[in-house]
XYZ file of C-alpha atoms in Angstrom:
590
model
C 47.676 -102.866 45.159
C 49.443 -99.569 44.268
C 52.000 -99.035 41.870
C 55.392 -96.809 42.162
C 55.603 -96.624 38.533
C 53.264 -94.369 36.307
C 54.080 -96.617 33.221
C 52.679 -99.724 35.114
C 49.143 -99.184 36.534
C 46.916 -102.148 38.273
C 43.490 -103.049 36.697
C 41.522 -105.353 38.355
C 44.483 -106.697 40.032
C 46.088 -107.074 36.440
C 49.352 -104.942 35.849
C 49.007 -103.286 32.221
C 52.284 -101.682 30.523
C 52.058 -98.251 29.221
C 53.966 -98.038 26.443
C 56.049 -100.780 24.341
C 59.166 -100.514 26.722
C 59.754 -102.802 29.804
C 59.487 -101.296 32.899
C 60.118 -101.796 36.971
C 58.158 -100.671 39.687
C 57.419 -101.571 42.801
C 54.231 -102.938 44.426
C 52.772 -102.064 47.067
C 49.314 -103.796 49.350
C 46.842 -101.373 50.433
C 46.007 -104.025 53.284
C 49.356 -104.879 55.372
C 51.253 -102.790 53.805
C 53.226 -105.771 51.739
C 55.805 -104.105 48.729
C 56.965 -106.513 45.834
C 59.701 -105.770 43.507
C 58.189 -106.871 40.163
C 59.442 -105.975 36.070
C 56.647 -105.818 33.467
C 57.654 -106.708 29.858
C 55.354 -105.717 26.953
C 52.728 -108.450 26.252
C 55.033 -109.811 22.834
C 58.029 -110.432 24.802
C 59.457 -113.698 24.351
C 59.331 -116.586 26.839
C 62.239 -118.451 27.804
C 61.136 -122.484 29.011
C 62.972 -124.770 31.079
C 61.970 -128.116 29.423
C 63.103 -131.829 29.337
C 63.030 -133.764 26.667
C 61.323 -136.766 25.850
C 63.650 -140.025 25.035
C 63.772 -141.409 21.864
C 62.670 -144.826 21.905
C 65.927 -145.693 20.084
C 68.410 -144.765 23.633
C 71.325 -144.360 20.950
C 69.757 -141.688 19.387
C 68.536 -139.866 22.114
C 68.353 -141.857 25.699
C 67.057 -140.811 29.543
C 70.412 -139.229 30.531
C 70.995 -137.077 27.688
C 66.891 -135.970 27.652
C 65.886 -135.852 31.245
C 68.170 -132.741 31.597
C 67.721 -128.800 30.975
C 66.650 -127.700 28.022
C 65.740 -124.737 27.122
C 63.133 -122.999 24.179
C 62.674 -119.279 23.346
C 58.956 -119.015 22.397
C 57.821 -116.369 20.865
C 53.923 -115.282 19.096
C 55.234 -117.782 16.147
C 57.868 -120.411 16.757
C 59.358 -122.391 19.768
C 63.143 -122.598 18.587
C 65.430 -124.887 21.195
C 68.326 -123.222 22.429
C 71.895 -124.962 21.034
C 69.607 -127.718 19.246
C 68.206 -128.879 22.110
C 71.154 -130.915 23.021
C 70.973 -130.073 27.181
C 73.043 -127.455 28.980
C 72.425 -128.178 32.545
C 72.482 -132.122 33.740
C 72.633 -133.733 37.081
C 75.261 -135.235 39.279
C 76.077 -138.716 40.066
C 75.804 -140.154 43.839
C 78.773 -142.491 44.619
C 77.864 -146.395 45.181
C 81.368 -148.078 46.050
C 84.845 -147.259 45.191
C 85.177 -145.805 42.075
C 81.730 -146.487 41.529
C 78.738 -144.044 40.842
C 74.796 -144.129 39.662
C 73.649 -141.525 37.555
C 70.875 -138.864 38.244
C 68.786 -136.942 36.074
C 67.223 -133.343 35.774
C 63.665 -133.635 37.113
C 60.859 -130.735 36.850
C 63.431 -127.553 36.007
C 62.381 -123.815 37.343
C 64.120 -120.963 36.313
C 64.620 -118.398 38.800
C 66.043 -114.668 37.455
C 68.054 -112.973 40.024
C 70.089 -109.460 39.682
C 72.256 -110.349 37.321
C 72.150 -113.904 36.714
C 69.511 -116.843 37.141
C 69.423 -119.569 39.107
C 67.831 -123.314 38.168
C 66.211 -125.151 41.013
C 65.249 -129.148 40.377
C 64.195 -131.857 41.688
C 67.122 -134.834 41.636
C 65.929 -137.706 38.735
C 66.640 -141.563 38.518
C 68.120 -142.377 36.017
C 65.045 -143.027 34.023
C 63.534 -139.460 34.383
C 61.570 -140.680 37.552
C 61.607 -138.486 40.608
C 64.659 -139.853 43.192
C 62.682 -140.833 46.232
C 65.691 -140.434 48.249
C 66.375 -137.040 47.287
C 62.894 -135.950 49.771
C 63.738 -132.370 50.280
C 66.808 -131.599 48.805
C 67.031 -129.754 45.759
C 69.307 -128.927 43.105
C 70.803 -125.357 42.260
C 72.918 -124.044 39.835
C 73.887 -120.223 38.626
C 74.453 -118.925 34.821
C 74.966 -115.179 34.068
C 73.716 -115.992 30.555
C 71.560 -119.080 30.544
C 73.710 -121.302 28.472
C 76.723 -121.870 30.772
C 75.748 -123.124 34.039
C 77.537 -123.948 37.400
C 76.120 -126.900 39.868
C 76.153 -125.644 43.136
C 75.247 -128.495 44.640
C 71.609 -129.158 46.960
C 69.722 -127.107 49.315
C 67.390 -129.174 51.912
C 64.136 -127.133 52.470
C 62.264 -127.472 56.006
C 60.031 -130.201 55.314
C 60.048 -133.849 54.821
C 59.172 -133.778 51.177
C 59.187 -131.045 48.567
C 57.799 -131.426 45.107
C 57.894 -128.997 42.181
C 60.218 -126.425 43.728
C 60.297 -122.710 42.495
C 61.352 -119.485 43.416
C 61.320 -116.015 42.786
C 63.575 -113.144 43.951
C 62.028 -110.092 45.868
C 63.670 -107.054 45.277
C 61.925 -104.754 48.033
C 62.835 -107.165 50.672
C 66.102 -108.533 49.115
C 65.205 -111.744 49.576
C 63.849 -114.665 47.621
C 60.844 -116.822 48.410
C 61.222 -120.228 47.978
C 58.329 -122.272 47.161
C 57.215 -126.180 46.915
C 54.219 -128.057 46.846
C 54.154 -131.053 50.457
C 53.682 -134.411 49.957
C 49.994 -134.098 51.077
C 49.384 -131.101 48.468
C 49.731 -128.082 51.050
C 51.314 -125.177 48.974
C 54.535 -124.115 51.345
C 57.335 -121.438 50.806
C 60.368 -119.921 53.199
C 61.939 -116.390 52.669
C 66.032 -116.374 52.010
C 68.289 -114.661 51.156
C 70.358 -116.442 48.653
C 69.626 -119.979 46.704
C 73.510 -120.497 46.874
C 73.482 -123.760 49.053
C 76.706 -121.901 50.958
C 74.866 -119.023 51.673
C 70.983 -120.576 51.983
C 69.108 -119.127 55.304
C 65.302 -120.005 55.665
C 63.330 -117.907 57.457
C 60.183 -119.114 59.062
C 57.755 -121.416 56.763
C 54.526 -119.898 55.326
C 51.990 -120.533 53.098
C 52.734 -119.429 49.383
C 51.703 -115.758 49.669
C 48.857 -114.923 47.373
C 50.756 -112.260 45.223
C 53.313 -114.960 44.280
C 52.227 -116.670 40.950
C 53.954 -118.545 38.093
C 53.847 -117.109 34.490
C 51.655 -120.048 33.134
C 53.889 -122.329 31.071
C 53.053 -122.610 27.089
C 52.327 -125.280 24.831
C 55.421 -126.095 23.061
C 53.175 -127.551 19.697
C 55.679 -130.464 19.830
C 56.396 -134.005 21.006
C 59.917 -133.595 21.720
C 60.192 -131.500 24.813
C 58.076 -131.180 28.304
C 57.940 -127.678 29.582
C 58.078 -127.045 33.621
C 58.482 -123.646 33.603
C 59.508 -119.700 32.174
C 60.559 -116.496 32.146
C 60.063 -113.564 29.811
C 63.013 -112.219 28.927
C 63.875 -109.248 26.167
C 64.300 -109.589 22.626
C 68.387 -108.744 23.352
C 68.385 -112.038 25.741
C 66.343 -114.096 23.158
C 68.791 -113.021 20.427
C 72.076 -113.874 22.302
C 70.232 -117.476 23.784
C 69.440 -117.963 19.394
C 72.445 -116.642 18.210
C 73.693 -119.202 15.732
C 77.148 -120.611 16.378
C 79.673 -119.806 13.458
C 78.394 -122.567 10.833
C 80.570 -123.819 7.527
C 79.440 -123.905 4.139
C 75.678 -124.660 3.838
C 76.656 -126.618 0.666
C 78.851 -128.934 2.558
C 78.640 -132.135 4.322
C 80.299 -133.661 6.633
C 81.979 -136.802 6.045
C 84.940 -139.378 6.954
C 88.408 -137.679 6.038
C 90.028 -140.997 6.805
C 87.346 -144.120 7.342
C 87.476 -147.172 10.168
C 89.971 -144.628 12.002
C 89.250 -143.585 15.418
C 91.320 -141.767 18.572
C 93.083 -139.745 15.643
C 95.877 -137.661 15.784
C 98.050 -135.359 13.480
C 101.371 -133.265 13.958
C 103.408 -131.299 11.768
C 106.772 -132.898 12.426
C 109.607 -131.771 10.457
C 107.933 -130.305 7.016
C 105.488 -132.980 6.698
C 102.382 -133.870 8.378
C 101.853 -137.266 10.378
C 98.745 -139.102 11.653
C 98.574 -141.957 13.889
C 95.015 -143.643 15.045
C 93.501 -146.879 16.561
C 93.028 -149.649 13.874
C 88.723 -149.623 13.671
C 88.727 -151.677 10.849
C 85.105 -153.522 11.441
C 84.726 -152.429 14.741
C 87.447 -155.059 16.209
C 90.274 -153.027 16.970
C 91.350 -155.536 20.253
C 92.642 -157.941 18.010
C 94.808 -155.299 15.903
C 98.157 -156.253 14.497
C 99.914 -153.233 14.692
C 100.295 -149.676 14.852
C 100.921 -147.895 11.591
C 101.789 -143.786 10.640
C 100.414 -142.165 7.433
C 103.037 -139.158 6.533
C 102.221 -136.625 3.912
C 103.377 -133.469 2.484
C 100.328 -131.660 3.470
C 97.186 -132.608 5.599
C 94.796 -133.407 2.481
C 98.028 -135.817 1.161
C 97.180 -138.054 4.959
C 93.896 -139.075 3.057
C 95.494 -141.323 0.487
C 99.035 -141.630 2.420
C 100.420 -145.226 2.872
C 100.507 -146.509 6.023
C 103.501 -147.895 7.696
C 103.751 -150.142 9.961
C 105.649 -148.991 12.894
C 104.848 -151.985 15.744
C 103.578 -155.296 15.516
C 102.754 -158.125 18.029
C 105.672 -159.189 20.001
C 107.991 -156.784 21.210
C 107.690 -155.904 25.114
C 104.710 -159.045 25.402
C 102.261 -156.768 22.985
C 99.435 -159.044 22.064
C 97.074 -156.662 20.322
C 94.760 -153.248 21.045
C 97.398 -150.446 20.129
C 94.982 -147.643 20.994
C 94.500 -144.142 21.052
C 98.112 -143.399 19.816
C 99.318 -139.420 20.365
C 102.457 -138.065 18.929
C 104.311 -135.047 20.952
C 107.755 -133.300 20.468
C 109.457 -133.560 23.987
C 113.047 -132.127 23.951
C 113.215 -132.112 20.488
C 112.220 -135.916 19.949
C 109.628 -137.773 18.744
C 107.469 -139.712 21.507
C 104.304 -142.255 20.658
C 102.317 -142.987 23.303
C 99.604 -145.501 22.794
C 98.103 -148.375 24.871
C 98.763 -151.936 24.156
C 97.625 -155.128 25.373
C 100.386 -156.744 27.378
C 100.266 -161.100 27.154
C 97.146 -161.757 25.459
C 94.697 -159.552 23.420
C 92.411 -158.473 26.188
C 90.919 -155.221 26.673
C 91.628 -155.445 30.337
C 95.471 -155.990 30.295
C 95.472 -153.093 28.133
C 98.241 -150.317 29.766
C 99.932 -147.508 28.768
C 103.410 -147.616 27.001
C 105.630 -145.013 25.302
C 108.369 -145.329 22.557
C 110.751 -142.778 21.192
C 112.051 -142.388 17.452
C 115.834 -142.647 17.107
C 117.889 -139.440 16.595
C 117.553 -138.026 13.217
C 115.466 -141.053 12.619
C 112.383 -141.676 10.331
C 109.283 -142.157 11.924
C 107.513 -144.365 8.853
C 110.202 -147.239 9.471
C 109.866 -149.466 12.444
C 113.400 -150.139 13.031
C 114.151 -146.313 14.107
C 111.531 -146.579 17.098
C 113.101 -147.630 20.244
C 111.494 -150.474 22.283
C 107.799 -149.780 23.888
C 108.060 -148.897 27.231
C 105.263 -148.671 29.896
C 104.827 -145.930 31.980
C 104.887 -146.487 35.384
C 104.842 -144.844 38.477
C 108.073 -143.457 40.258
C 108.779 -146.328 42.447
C 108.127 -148.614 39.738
C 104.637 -149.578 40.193
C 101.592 -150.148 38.215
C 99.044 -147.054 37.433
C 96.380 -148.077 39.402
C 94.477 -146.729 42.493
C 95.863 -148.685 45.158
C 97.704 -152.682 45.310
C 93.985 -154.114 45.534
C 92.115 -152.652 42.933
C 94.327 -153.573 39.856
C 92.926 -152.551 36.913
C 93.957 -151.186 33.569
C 95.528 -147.516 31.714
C 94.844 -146.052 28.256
C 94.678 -142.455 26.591
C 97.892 -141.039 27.686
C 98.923 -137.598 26.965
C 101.307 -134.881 27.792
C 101.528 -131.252 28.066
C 103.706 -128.372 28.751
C 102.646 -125.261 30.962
C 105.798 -123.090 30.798
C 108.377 -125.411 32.989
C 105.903 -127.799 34.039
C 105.466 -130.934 32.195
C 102.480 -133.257 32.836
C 100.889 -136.934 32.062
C 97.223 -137.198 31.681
C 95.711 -140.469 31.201
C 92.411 -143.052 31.588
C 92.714 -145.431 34.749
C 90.358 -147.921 35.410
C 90.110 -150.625 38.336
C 89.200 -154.433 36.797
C 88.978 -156.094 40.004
C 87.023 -157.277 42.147
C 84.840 -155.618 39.782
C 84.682 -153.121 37.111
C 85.198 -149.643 38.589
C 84.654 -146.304 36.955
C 87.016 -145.082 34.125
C 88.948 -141.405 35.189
C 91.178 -139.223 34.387
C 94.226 -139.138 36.372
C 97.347 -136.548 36.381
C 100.956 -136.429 37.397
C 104.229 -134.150 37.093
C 106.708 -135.788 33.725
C 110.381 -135.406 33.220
C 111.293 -134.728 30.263
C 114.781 -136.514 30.640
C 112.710 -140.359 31.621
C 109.179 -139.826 30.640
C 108.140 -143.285 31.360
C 108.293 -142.437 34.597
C 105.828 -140.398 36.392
C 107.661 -137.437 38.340
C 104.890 -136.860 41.205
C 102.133 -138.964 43.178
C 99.235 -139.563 40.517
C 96.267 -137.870 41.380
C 92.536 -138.288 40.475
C 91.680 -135.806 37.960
C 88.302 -136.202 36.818
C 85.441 -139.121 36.876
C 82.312 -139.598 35.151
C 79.536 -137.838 37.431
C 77.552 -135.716 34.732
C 74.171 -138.155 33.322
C 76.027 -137.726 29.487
C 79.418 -138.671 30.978
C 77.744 -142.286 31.946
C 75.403 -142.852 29.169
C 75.504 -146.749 28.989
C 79.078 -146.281 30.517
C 80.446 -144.477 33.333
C 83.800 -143.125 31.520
C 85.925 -140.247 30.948
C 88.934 -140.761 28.723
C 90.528 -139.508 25.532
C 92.343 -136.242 27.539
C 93.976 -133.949 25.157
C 95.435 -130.421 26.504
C 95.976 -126.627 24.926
C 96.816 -123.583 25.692
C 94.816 -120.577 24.697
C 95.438 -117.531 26.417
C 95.830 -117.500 30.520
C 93.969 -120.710 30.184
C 94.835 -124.954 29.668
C 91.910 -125.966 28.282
C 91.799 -129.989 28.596
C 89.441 -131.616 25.906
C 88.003 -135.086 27.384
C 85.590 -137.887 25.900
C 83.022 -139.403 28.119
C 80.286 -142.116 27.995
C 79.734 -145.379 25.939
C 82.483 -145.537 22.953
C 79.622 -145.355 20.147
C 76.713 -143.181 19.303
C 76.595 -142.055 22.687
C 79.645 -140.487 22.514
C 80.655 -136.799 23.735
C 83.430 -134.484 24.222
C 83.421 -132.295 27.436
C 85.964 -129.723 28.380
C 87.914 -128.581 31.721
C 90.219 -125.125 31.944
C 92.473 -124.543 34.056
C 94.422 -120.984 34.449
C 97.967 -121.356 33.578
C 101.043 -121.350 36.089
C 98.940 -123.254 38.299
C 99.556 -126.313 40.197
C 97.801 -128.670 37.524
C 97.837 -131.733 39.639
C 95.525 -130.117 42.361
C 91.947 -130.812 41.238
C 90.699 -128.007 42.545
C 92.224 -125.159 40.120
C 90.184 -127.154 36.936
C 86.686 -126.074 36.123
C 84.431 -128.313 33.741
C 81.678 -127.222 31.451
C 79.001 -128.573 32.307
C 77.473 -129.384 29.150
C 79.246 -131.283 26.050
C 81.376 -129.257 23.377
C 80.624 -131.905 21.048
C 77.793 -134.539 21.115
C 75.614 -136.879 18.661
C 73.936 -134.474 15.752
C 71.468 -136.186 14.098
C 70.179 -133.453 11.761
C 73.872 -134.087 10.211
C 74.234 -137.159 10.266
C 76.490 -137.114 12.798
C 77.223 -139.953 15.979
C 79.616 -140.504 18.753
C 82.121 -137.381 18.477
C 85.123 -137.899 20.352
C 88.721 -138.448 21.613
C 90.007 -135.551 19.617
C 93.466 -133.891 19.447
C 94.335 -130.188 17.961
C 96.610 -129.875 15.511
C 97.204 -125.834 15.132
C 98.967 -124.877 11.770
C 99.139 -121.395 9.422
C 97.478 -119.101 12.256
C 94.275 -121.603 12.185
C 93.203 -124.524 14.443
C 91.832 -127.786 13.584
C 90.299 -130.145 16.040
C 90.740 -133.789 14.551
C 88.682 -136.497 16.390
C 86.494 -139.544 15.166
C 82.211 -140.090 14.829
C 79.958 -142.224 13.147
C 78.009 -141.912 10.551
C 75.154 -143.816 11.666
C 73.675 -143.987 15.145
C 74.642 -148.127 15.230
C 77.769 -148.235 12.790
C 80.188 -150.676 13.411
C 83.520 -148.610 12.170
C 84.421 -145.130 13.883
C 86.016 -142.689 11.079
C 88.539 -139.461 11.581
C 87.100 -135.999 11.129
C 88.495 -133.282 10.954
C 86.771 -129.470 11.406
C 87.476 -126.152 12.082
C 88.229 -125.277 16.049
C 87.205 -121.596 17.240
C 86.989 -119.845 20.357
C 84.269 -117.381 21.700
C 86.504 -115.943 25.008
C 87.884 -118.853 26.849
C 85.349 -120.991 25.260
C 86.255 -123.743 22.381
C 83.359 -123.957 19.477
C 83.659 -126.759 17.281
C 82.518 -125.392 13.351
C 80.614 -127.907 11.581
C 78.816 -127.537 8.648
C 75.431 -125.859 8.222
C 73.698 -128.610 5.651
C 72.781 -130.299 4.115
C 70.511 -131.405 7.236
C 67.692 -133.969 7.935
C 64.921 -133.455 10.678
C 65.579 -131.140 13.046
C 64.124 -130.462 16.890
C 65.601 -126.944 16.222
C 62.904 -124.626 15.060
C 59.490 -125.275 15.294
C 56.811 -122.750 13.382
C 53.424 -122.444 15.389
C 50.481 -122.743 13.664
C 47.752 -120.177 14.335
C 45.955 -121.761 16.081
C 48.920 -121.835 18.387
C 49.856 -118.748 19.114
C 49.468 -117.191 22.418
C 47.949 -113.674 22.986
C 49.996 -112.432 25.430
């Protein structure tokens, strides 16, 4: 083996750098004439890992869906730290199982792949358990990142074989292709040459045994019992630094804690000099059987702590029997709307749908009797929201937005018969002028395929929409209301035809999930209340992974490009998977 590069010499069939820089060259065989693209990094370069995590026994704290997924560690000579806590930025797609019905998947043995200028992940496709899909044979999972935290699901490639375990890859720069490897079922060692892993643009060549210059870096000992490592890259210390770069953090002195308690789905305005906040009645943990819906109004957002509350509603008007959730306040035309979801006849959560009510001219939104009568919102011709005339089923979580002229109506939709379906997020055109009312054809917006969007329940809900920028970034909730609870984001580019699903691109990791080194559990259905230049996002969490009452929080909302980022404070903090100092007896010698 010869080298084209006078700073990278072969010993022994070992390259050794000269120098402490990094450094390409190309390879080339002295027998067959074979070349091979390769870059050598100096021997204290960190490693990246692709890892899963292993679930806490407690499935609140930490289950299968949230840990069987990608996580990655930067090792270096003395520490393993988890990239963003360790919380998963890559995660698996549902397969569909009826209507509106869908069965998890899970991350299964992750590779990391680097490419010219970006990195690919190849998988295997998990159970929900962790356990390799037996269906999934030869198929495997892809998806792209420029800068390993953000990554986009491409969707599966099928290999040439009948089963394919442990698939990796590496890209070949002196051919321009990559070569795709796997291990058979009966242990034969089998690869293909193409020239992209993009499923749209995947083109196997020929199948060959793995050629004997391709090896794997071997993968390290993490010195931990939280994470399983499948496989790395080096990268530079620039790369490691941006991967470890700590999001902007609050005061290390504070903690967080309930700014209103038994509060959840919480929102505030600024409506006419004073500050209001509505939110679902949590009070110990029954909020189906809730009398009412009540308004806290204060001169400033601290004064909402210790505001009275009003009553607004009660039981009774328009057959309301009980619920009143996830209440949102919005200025339409220069009035004061409430949506909010109410059980209609008896208090049930599945005759719960969504209703709107408007405050009087020059009215006073703390008394009842300025409120006009609760209306639901239906669809154009009069109907229901629901899917079709024989899968009735029930709506919550209604919002609305403006993008320049266009108004919309987001809201949750779920089908109760014949059986339970999947909760999503559906969309439609509003007029202003009768915004009970839907002013288009509903269309399917969203539903729970992502492993942490059906943790113990297949669910997205809680939309809430922004501008920022060219972009409408809609804020959603997903997964079992409790400690399980996340927030995941969609955007949008302005001036766009909203309703077409299309145009909307999801993150594919949470914004804001369960963080147990702060005491944190369950974050979710937020709203944004923007005031004096600064944003606030305002949403509810536990403060125990099996509390019974959900409590409003309120923290800091920032934006890194396009990007949201939640600010929550630095400490004080219990056990963390974060950072984890080797001993020496640990340490590598590479």
């Amino acid at each position: 083996m010869v080298s084209s590069n006078a700073a990278v010499r072969v010993e022994r069939g070992v390259l050794v750098l000269e120098g402490e820089a990094a450094a390409s060259t190309v390879l080339r065989s002295t027998i067959g004439g074979g070349r091979w693209s390769v870059r050598v990094l100096p021997a204290d370069a960190p490693l990246v890992v692709a890892c899963t995590r292993v679930p806490d026994p407690d499935p609140d704290v930490f289950g299968p869906l949230m840990a069987h997924a990608l996580h990655l560690a930067v090792r270096t000579r003395s520490a393993v730290r988890w990239v963003e806590g360790a919380r998963g930025l890559a995660f698996a797609s549902a397969v569909p199982v009826g209507f509106d019905l869908a069965e998890p998947r899970t991350v299964c043995r992750p590779s990391l792949v680097e490419a010219p200028g970006s990195w690919f992940l190849l998988a295997e496709q998990g159970l929900p358990d962790g356990s390799r899909d037996p269906m999934a044979h030869a198929r495997v999972l892809v998806w792209r990142s420029t800068d390993l935290l953000d990554w986009t699901p491409l969707g599966g490639l099928v290999l040439p074989t009948e089963e394919a375990n442990d698939p990796w890859a590496v890209w070949d720069g002196a051919t321009s292709c990559y070569h795709l490897c796997w291990t058979e079922g009966s242990g034969a060692r089998r690869s293909v040459s193409t020239p992209s892993l993009d499923p749209a643009e995947y083109e196997p060549g020929e199948v060959t045994v793995w050629p004997r210059v391709l090896g794997r870096i071997p993968v390290p000992d993490l010195g931990d019992d939280i994470g399983l490592a499948w496989s790395c890259a080096l990268i530079d210390v620039e790369q490691s630094r941006a991967l470890l770069e700590s999001p902007e953090e609050g005061d290390e002195q504070a903690s967080l804690a309930p700014f209103i308690s038994a509060r959840a789905d919480p929102c505030i305005i600024e409506y006419d000099g004073a500050f209001l906040l509505v939110a679902t009645d949590d009070r110990g943990g029954d909020n189906i059987k809730s009398e009412g819906l009540s308004l806290r109004r204060a001169e400033s957002i601290e004064g909402l702590r210790a505001a009275a509350e009003h009553r607004i509603l009660g039981v009774g008007p328009a057959g309301i029997a009980g619920c009143f959730w996830a209440p949102e306040l919005h200025v339409i035309d220069g009035r004061l709307h409430c949506f909010f979801a109410p059980s209609i006849g008896s208090a049930d959560w599945t005759a719960v749908q969504c209703h709107v009510m408007v405050l009087a001219d020059e009215g006073d939104p703390t008394l009842a009797a300025d409120w006009g009568t609760p209306r639901p919102v239906l669809r154009a011709d009069g109907g229901a929201l629901k899917a079709d005339p024989a899968h009735p089923g029930i709506s919550l979580d209604m919002t609305w937005f403006a993008d320049g002229p266009s108004c919309y109506l987001i809201w949750s939709q779920r089908s109760t018969a014949p059986v339970v379906g999947d909760a999503q997020l559906w969309i439609a055109r509003a007029d202003p002028q009768r915004i009970d009312r839907l002013a288009s054809p509903p269309v399917r917006l969203l539903a729970p395929t992502l492993s942490w969007e059906m943790n113990d329940a297949h669910v997205v809900e809680g939309p809430f929409a922004i501008r920022h920028g060219p972009k409408i970034i809609l804020m959603y909730s997903a997964a079992a209301v409790g400690a399980r609870y996340c927030t995941g984001v969609l955007a949008a580019a302005s001036g766009a035809d909203l309703t077409d699903p299309t145009v909307w691109r999801r993150r594919h990791r949470p914004l804001l999930s369960s963080r147990p080194e702060l005491g944190l559990w369950g974050p979710g259905h937020n709203t944004v209340l923007a005031h004096g230049g600064e944003a606030s996002i305002v949403f509810h969490a536990m403060f125990a992974p099996h509390a019974v009452e959900r409590n409003t929080v309120i923290a800091p909302l920032r934006w890194r490009g396009d990007a949201p980022h939640v600010v929550l404070p630095a400490g004080p903090r219990v056990t963390s998977p974060s950072v984890h100092d080797l001993d020496p007896g640990e340490q590598d010698s590479r």
